[in-house]
Coordinates of C-alpha atoms in Angstrom, one line a residue:
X274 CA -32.6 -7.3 6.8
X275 CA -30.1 -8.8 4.2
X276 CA -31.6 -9.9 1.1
X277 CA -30.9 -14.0 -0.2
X278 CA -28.3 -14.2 -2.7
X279 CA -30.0 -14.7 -6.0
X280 CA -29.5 -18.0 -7.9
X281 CA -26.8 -18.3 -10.8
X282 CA -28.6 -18.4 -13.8
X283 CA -27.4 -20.3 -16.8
X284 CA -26.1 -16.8 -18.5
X285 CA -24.1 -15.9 -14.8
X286 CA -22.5 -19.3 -15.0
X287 CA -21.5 -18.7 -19.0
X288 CA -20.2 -15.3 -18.3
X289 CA -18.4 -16.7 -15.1
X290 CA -16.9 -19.3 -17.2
X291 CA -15.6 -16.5 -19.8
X292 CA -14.5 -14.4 -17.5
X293 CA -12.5 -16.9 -15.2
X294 CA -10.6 -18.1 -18.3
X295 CA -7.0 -17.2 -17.9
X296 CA -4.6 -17.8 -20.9
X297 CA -0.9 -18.6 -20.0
X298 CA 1.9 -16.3 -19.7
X299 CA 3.6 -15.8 -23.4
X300 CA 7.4 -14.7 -24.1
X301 CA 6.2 -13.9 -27.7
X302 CA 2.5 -13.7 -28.1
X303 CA 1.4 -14.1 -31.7
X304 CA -0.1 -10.9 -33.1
X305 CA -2.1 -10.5 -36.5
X306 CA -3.0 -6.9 -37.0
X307 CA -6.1 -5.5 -39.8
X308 CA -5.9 -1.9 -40.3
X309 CA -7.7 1.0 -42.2
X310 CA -4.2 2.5 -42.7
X311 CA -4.4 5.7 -44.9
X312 CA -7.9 6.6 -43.9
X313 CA -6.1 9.2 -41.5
X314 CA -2.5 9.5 -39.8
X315 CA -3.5 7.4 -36.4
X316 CA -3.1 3.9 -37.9
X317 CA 0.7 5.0 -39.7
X318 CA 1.0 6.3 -35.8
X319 CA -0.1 3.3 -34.2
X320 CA 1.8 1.0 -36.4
X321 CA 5.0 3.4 -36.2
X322 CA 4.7 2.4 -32.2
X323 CA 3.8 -1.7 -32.9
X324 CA 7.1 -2.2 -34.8
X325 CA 9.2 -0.6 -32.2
X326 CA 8.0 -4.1 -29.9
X327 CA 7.9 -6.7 -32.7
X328 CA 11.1 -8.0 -30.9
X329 CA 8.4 -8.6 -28.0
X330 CA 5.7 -10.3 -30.6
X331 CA 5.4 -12.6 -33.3
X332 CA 4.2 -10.5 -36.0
X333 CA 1.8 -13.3 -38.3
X334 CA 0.2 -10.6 -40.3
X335 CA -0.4 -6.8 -40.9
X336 CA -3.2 -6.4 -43.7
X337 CA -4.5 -3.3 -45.3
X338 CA -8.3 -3.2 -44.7
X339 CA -11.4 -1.2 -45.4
X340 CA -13.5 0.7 -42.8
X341 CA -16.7 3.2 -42.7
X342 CA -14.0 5.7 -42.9
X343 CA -12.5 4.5 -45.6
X344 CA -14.8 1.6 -47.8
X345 CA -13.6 0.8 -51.6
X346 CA -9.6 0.5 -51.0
X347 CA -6.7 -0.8 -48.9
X348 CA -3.4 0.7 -48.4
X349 CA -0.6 -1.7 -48.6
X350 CA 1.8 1.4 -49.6
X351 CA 1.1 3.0 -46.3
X352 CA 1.9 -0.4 -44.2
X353 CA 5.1 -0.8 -46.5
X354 CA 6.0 2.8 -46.3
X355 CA 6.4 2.2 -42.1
X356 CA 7.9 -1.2 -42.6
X357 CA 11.2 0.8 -44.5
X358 CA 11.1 3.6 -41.9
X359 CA 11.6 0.2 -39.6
X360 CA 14.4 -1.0 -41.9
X361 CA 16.4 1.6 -41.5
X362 CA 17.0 1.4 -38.1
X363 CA 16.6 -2.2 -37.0
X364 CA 20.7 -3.2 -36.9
X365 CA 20.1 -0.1 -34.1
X366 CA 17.5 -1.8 -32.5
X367 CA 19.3 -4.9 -32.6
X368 CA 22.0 -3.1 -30.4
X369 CA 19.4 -2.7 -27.4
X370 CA 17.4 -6.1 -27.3
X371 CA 17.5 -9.0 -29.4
X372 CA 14.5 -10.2 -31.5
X373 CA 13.8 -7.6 -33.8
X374 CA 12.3 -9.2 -37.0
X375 CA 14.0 -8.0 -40.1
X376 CA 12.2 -5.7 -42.6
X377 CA 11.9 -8.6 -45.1
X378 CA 10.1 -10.9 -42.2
X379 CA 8.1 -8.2 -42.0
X380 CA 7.0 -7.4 -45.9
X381 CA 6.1 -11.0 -45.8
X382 CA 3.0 -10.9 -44.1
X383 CA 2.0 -7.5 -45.6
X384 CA -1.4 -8.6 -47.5
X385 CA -4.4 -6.2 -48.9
X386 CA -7.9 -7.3 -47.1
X387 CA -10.9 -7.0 -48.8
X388 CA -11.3 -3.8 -50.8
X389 CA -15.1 -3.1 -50.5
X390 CA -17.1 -2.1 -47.2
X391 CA -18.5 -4.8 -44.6
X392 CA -20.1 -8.0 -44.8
X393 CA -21.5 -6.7 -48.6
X394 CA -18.0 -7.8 -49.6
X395 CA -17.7 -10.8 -48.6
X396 CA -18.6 -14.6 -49.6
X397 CA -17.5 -17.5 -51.5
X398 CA -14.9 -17.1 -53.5
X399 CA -14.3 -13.5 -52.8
X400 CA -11.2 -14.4 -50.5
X401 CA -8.0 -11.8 -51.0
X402 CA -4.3 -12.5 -49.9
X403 CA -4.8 -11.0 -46.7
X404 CA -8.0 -12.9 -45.5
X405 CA -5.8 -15.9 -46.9
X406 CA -2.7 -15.3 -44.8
X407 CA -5.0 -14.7 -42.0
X408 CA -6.4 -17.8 -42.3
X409 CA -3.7 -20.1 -42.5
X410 CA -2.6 -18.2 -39.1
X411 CA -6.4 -19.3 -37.6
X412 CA -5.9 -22.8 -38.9
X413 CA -2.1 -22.8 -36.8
X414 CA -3.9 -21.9 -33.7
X415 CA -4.5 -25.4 -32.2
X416 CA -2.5 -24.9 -28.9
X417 CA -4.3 -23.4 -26.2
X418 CA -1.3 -22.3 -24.6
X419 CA 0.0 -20.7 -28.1
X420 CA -3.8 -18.5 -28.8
X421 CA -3.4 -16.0 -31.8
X422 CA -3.9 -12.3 -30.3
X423 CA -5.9 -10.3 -33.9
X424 CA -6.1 -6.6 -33.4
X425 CA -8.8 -4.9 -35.3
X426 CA -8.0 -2.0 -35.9
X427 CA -10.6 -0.7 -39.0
X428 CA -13.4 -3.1 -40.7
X429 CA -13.5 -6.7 -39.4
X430 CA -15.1 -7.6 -42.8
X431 CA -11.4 -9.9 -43.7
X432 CA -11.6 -11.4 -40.3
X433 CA -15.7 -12.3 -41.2
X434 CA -14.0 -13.7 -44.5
X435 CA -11.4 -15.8 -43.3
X436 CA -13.5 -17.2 -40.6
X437 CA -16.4 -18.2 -43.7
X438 CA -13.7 -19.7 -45.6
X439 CA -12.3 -22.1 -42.6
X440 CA -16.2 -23.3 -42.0
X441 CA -16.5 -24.2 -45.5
X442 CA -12.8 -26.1 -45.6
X443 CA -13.2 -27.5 -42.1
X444 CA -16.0 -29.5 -39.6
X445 CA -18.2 -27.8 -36.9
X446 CA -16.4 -29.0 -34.5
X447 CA -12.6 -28.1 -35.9
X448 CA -13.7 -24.7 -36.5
X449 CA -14.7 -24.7 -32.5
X450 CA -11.5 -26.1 -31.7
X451 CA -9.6 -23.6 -33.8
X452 CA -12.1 -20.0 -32.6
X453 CA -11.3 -21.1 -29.4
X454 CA -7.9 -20.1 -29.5
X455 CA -8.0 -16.6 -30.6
X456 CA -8.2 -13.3 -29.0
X457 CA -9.8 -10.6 -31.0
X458 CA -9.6 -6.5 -29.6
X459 CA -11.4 -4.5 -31.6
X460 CA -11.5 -0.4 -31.6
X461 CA -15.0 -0.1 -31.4
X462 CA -16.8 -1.5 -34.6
X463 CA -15.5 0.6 -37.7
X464 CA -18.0 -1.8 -39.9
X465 CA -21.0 -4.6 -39.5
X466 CA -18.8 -7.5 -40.0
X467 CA -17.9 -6.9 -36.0
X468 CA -21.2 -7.9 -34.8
X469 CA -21.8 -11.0 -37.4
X470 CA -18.5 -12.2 -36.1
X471 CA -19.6 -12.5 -32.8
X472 CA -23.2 -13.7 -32.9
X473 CA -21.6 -16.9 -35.4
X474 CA -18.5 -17.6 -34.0
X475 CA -19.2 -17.3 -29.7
X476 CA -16.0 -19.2 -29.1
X477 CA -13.7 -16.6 -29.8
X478 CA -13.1 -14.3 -27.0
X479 CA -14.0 -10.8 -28.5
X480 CA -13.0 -7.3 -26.8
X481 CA -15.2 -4.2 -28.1
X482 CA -17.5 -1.8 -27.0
X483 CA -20.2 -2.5 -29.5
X484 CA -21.2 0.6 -31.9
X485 CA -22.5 2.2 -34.6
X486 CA -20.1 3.2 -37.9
X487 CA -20.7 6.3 -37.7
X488 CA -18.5 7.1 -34.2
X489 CA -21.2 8.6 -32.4
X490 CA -20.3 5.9 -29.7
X491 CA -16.8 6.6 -29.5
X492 CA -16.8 9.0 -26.4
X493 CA -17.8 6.4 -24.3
X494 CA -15.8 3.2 -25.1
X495 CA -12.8 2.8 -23.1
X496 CA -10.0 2.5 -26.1
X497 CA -10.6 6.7 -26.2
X498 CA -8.5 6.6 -22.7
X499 CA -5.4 6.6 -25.0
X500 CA -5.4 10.2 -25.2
X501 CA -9.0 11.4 -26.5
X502 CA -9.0 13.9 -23.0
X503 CA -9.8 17.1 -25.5
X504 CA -11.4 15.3 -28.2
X505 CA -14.1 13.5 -26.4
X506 CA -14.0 15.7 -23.4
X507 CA -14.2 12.3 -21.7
X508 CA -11.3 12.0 -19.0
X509 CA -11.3 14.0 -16.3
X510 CA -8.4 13.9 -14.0
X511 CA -5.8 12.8 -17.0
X512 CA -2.7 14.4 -17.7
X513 CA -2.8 15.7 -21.4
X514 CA 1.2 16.4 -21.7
X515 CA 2.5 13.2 -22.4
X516 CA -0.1 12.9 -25.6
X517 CA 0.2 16.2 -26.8
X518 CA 1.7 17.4 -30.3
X519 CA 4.4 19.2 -28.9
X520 CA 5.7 16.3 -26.3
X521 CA 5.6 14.3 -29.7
X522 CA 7.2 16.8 -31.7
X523 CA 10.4 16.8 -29.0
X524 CA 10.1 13.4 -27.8
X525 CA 9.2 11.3 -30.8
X526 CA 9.1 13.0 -34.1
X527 CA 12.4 14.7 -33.6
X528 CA 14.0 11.1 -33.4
X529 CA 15.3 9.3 -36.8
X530 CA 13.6 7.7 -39.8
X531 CA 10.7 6.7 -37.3
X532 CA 10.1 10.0 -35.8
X533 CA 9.5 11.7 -39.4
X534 CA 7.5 9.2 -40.4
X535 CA 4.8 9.7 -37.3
X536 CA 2.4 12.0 -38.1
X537 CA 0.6 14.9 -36.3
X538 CA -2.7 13.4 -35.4
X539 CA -6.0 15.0 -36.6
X540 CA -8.2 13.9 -33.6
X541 CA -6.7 11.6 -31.2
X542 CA -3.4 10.1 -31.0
X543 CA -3.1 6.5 -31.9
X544 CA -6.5 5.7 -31.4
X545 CA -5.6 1.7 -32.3
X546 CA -2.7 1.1 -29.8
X547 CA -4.6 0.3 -26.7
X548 CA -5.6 -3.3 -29.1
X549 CA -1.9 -4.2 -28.6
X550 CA -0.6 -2.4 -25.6
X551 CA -1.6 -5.4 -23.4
X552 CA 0.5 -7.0 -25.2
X553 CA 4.1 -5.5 -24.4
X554 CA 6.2 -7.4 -22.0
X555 CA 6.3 -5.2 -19.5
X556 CA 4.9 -7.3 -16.5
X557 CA 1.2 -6.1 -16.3
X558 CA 0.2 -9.6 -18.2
X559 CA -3.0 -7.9 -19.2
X560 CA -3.4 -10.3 -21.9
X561 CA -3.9 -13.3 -19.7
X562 CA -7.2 -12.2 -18.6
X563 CA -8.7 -9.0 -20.1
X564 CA -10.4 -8.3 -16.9
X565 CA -6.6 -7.7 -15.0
X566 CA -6.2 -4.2 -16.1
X567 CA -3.0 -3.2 -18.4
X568 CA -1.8 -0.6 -20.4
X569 CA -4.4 -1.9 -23.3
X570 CA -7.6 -1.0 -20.2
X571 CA -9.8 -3.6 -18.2
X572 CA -12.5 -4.6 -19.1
X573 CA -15.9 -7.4 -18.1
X574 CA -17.9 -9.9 -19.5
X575 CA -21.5 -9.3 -20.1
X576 CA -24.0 -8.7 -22.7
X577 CA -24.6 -5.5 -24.1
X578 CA -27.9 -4.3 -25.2
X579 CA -28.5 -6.3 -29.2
X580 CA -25.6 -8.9 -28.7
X581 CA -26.7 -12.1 -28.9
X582 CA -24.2 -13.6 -26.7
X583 CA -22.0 -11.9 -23.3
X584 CA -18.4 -10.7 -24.7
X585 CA -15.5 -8.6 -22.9
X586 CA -16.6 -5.0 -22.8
X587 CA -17.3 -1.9 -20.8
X588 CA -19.9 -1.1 -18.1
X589 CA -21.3 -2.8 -15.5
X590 CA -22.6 -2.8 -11.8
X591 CA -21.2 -0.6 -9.0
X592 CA -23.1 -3.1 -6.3
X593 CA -20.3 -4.4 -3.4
X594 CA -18.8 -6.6 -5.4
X595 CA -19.6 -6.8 -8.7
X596 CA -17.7 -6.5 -12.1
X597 CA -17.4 -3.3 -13.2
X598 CA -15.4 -2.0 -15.9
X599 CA -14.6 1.2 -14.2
X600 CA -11.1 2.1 -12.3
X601 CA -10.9 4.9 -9.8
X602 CA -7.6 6.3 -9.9
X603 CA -6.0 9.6 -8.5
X604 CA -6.0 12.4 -11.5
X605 CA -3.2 15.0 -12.3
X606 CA -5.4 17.3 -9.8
X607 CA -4.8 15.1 -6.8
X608 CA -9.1 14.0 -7.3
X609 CA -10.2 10.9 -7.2
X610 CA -12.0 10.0 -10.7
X611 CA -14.0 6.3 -11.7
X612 CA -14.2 5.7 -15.2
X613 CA -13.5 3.3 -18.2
X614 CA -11.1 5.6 -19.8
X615 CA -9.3 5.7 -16.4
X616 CA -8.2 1.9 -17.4
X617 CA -5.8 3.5 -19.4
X618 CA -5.0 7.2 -18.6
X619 CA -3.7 5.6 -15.5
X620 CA -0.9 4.3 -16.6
X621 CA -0.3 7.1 -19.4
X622 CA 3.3 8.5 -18.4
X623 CA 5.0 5.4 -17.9
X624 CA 3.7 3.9 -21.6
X625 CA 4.6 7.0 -23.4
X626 CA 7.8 6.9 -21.8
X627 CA 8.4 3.8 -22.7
X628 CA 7.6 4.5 -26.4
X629 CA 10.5 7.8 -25.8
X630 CA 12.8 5.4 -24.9
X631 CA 12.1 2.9 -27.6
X632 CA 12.7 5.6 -30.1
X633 CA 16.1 6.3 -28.8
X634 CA 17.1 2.6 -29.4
X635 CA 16.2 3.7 -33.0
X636 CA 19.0 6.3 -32.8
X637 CA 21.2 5.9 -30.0
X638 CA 23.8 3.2 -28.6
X639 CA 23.1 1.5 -25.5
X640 CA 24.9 3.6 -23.6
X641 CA 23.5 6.7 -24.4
X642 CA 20.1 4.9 -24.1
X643 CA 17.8 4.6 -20.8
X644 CA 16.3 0.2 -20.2
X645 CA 14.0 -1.3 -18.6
X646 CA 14.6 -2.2 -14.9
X647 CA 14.3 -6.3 -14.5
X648 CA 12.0 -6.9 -11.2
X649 CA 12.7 -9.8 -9.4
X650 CA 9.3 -11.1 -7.1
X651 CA 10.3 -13.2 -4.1
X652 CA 13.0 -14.9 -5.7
X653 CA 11.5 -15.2 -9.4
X654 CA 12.9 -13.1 -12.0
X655 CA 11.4 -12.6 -15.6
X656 CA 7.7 -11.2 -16.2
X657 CA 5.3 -14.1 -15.3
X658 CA 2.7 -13.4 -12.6
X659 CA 3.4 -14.7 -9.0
X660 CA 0.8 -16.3 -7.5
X661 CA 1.1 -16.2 -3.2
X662 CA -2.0 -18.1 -0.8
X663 CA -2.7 -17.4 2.6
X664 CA -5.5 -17.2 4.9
X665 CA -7.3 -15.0 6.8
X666 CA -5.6 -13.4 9.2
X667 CA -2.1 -13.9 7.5
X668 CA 0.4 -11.2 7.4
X669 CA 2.6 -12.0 4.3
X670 CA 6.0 -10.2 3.5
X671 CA 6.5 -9.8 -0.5
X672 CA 9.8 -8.8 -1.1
X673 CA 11.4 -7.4 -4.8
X674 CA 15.6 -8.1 -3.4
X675 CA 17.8 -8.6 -6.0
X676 CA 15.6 -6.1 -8.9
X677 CA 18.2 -4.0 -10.8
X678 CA 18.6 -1.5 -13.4
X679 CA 20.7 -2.6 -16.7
X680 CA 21.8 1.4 -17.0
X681 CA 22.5 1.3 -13.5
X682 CA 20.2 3.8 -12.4
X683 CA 18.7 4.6 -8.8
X684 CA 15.2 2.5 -8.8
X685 CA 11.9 3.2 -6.8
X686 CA 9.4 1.1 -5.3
X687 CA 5.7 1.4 -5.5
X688 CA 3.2 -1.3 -4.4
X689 CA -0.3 -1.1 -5.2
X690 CA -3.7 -3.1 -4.2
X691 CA -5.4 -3.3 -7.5
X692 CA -9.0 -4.5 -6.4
X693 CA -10.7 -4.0 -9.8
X694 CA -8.5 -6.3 -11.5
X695 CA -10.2 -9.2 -9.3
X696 CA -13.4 -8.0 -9.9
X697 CA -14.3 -9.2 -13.7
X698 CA -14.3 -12.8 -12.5
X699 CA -14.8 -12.5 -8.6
X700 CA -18.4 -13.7 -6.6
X701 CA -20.7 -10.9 -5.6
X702 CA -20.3 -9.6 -2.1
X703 CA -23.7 -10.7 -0.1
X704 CA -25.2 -7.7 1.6
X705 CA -25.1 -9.6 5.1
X706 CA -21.1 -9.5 4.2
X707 CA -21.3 -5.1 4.0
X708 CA -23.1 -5.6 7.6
X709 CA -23.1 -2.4 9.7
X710 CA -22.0 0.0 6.7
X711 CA -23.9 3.0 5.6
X712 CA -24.6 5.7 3.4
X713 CA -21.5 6.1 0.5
X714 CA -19.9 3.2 2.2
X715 CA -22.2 0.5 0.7
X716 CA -20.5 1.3 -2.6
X717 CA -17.5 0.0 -1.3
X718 CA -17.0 -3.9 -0.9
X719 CA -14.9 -5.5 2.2
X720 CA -11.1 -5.5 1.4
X721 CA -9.4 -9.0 0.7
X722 CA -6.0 -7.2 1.5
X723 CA -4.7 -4.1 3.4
X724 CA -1.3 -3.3 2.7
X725 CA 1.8 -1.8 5.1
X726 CA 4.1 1.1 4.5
X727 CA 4.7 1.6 0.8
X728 CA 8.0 2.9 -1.2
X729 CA 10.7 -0.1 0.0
X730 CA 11.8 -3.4 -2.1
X731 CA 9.7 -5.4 0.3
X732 CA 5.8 -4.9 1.9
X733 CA 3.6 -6.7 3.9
X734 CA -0.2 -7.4 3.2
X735 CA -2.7 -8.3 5.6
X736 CA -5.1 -11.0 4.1
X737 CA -8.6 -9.7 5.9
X738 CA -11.1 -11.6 4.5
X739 CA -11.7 -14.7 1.7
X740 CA -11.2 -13.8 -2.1
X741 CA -8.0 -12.5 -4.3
X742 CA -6.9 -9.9 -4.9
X743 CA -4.0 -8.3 -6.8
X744 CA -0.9 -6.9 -6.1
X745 CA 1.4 -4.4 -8.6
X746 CA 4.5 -3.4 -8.4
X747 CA 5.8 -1.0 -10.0
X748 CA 9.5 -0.5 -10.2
X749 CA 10.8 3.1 -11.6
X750 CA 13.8 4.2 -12.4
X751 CA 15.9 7.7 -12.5
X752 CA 16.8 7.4 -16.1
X753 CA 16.1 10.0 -19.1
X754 CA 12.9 9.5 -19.8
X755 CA 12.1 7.5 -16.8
X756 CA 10.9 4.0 -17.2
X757 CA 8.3 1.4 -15.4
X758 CA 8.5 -2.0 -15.2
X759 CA 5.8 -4.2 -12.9
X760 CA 5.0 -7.7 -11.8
X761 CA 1.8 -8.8 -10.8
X762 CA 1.3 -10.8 -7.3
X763 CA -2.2 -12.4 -7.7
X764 CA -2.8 -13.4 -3.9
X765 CA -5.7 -16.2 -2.9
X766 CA -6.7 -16.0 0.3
X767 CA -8.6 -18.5 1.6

């Protein structure tokens, strides 16, 4: 007998409304980045990698911050030290893509954070440049299509500051307004000002597996995907080279004032980057809704165990149809493996890649340089998603003519159903719709799309029952190092 589909509750319908929010497409986002540079070599690693796309951003602040790892001073020197690496090879830069902010931009919106640990340091009148500068970027954030992207990626104790000082300057309902517009992604919580942020400012839309300081949660958030395979001992099935120290040493260290200026990792590499990685332009879009799935992960909205409100974070229910936070992707062993960590592993060759190629642009001419191939979607060009309807029954033809490579190179095709990314804001399957399945199978909930033969410019889907579901492509070309670019088809069938 099928069991009666349960009643929304008033939490369901909050977390449906978070999760169905989907911010518009950006040319530029606006990016403000807090970091515990100096503490160890992955924030000089991570910010070494952010500066090679701040033609892609618009870079509103990069301040030094505290963190349990490192609680009584801020390292401006270290952010300024990788800001002159930049300066030495942005007329290069300039040579491969237009945009590329110079090094006195830049210096401008280096500001120290607050120089003691957590929400002990904070409070009236204990304000510092950098909680200034970030506020002043909070009170520009009054266009929803224009929402301010802040990457944590140490303490969030200048955040917690900045966001005091506007509710003492501004009205209740301005400061609603105004936390409505940003987009905070936090690597885990690296202080206590994390979780006061979220339980007194709910409008913000807050990315973080909640922690303890101490990083004996680490293992299990989903950031640790990056490259934390031997570390953690957490990812199964992921290719290691790509993140190794001697695929850095050859393919990004041994490259210009840049490359000697990124460091040899002591635990994991970059363990910050996946807060920005959703945002590079590279047609994932993972940005818009962090439940899509990007180079940054996927995550859902729910509400952790001691959070006072659902946020976007790991976990979930492996139930026919409901949000999980969990992609099952083929590893380098040919296996199938589910995880959180998987969010990001999975794309792991084509990011790392990317950041090869970026490093060359430090260094090399165009010619002598590999680009990214510009996919063109059923007649639309540029990196906004392409929304197709159709009903049930519908065969629809999705075609990628007139794609090409700026080098020139040979390019291949590869279409992929990418079910998960639906799931964070989909409707649960009912049980009478998994009808005559049994055993393993009920963990498995009725496609919305079967596709045709793969590995040509054009495919054809088969729209097999109500819902949507997306559709990647990737596009690849034969350059040295290789490199991806996607667009993402979101198809409504109805």
């Amino acid at each position: 007998m099928a069991l009666a589909t349960p009643l929304l509750t008033h939490a369901d319908t909050t977390i449906q409304q978070i999760a169905g929010k989907v911010l518009p497409y950006q040319a530029k986002p606006r990016v403000f980045v807090l970091s515990d540079i100096g503490n160890e070599p992955d924030d000089q690693m991570s910010l070494t990698r952010f500066l090679l796309y701040s033609n892609e951003m618009n870079v509103e602040g990069l301040v030094a911050t505290t963190s349990t790892w490192q609680r009584e001073k801020v390292h401006t020197d270290m952010i300024d030290l990788v800001v002159g690496h930049y300066a030495e090879v942005q007329p290069n830069l300039l040579k491969h893509a237009a945009g590329f902010p110079t090094s006195a931009q830049l210096k401008s919106v280096v500001a120290p954070g607050l120089a003691s640990y957590g929400m002990a340091a904070t409070g009236e009148g204990k304000n510092t440049a950098g909680s200034d500068l970030l506020l002043k970027a909070i009170e520009r954030s009054t266009d929803a299509q224009h929402p301010l992207f802040i990457n944590l990626w140490g303490g969030a104790n200048t955040l917690a500051q900045a966001l005091q000082d506007l509710s003492r300057q501004q009205p209740a309902q301005k400061v609603q307004a105004l936390t409505r517009n940003l987009v905070v992604y936090s690597i885990s919580d690296q202080d206590d000002a994390g979780s006061w942020v979220r339980e007194h400012y709910p409008d913000i839309t807050y990315i973080v597996d909640p922690s303890s300081q101490n990083g004996e949660d680490y293992a299990r958030a989903t950031w640790t995907g990056i490259s934390g395979d031997m570390y953690y001992r957490n990812a199964p099935g992921a290719d290691f080279t790509t993140v190794s120290q001697h695929w850095l040493d050859e393919n990004i260290r041994a490259k210009g004032p840049m490359g000697k200026g990124y460091l040899h990792y002591l635990f994991i590499m970059e363990g910050d980057t996946p807060a920005f990685l959703n945002l590079i332009r590279n047609g994932l879009n993972g940005d818009m809704n962090p439940g899509w799935g990007g180079w940054g992960g996927r995550y859902i909205v729910r509400q952790p165990q001691h959070e006072t409100r659902p946020i976007w974070t790991s976990g979930g229910d492996f139930f026919p149809g409901n949000p999980n936070a969990a992609d099952t992707v083929t590893g380098v062993d040919g296996k199938q493996y589910t995880s959180n960590q998987a969010t990001i592993w999975r794309w792991r060759e084509a990011f790392q890649h990317d950041f090869a190629a970026r490093m060359d642009w430090s260094v090399k001419d165009f010619a002598s340089a590999n680009h990214n191939p510009q996919v063109v979607v059923n007649g639309q060009g540029g990196q906004d998603v392409v929304y197709l309807t159709a009903k049930v029954g519908d065969v629809v033809t999705v075609s990628a003519d007139g794609t090409k490579d700026p080098d020139g190179n040979a390019l291949g095709y590869n279409w992929f159903l990418y079910p998960e990314a639906g799931s964070a804001s989909s409707q649960p399957v009912a049980v009478a719709d998994v009808q005559g399945r049994r055993g393993e199978d009920n963990l498995n909930a009725p496609a919305v799309l079967t596709m045709g033969e793969n590995g040509h410019p054009t495919v054809e889907v088969t729209a097999k029952r109500a819902g949507t579901e997306h559709l990647i492509l990737a596009v690849t070309d034969d350059g040295k190092p290789s490199l991806t670019s996607y667009r993402r088809i979101v198809i409504s069938v109805k």
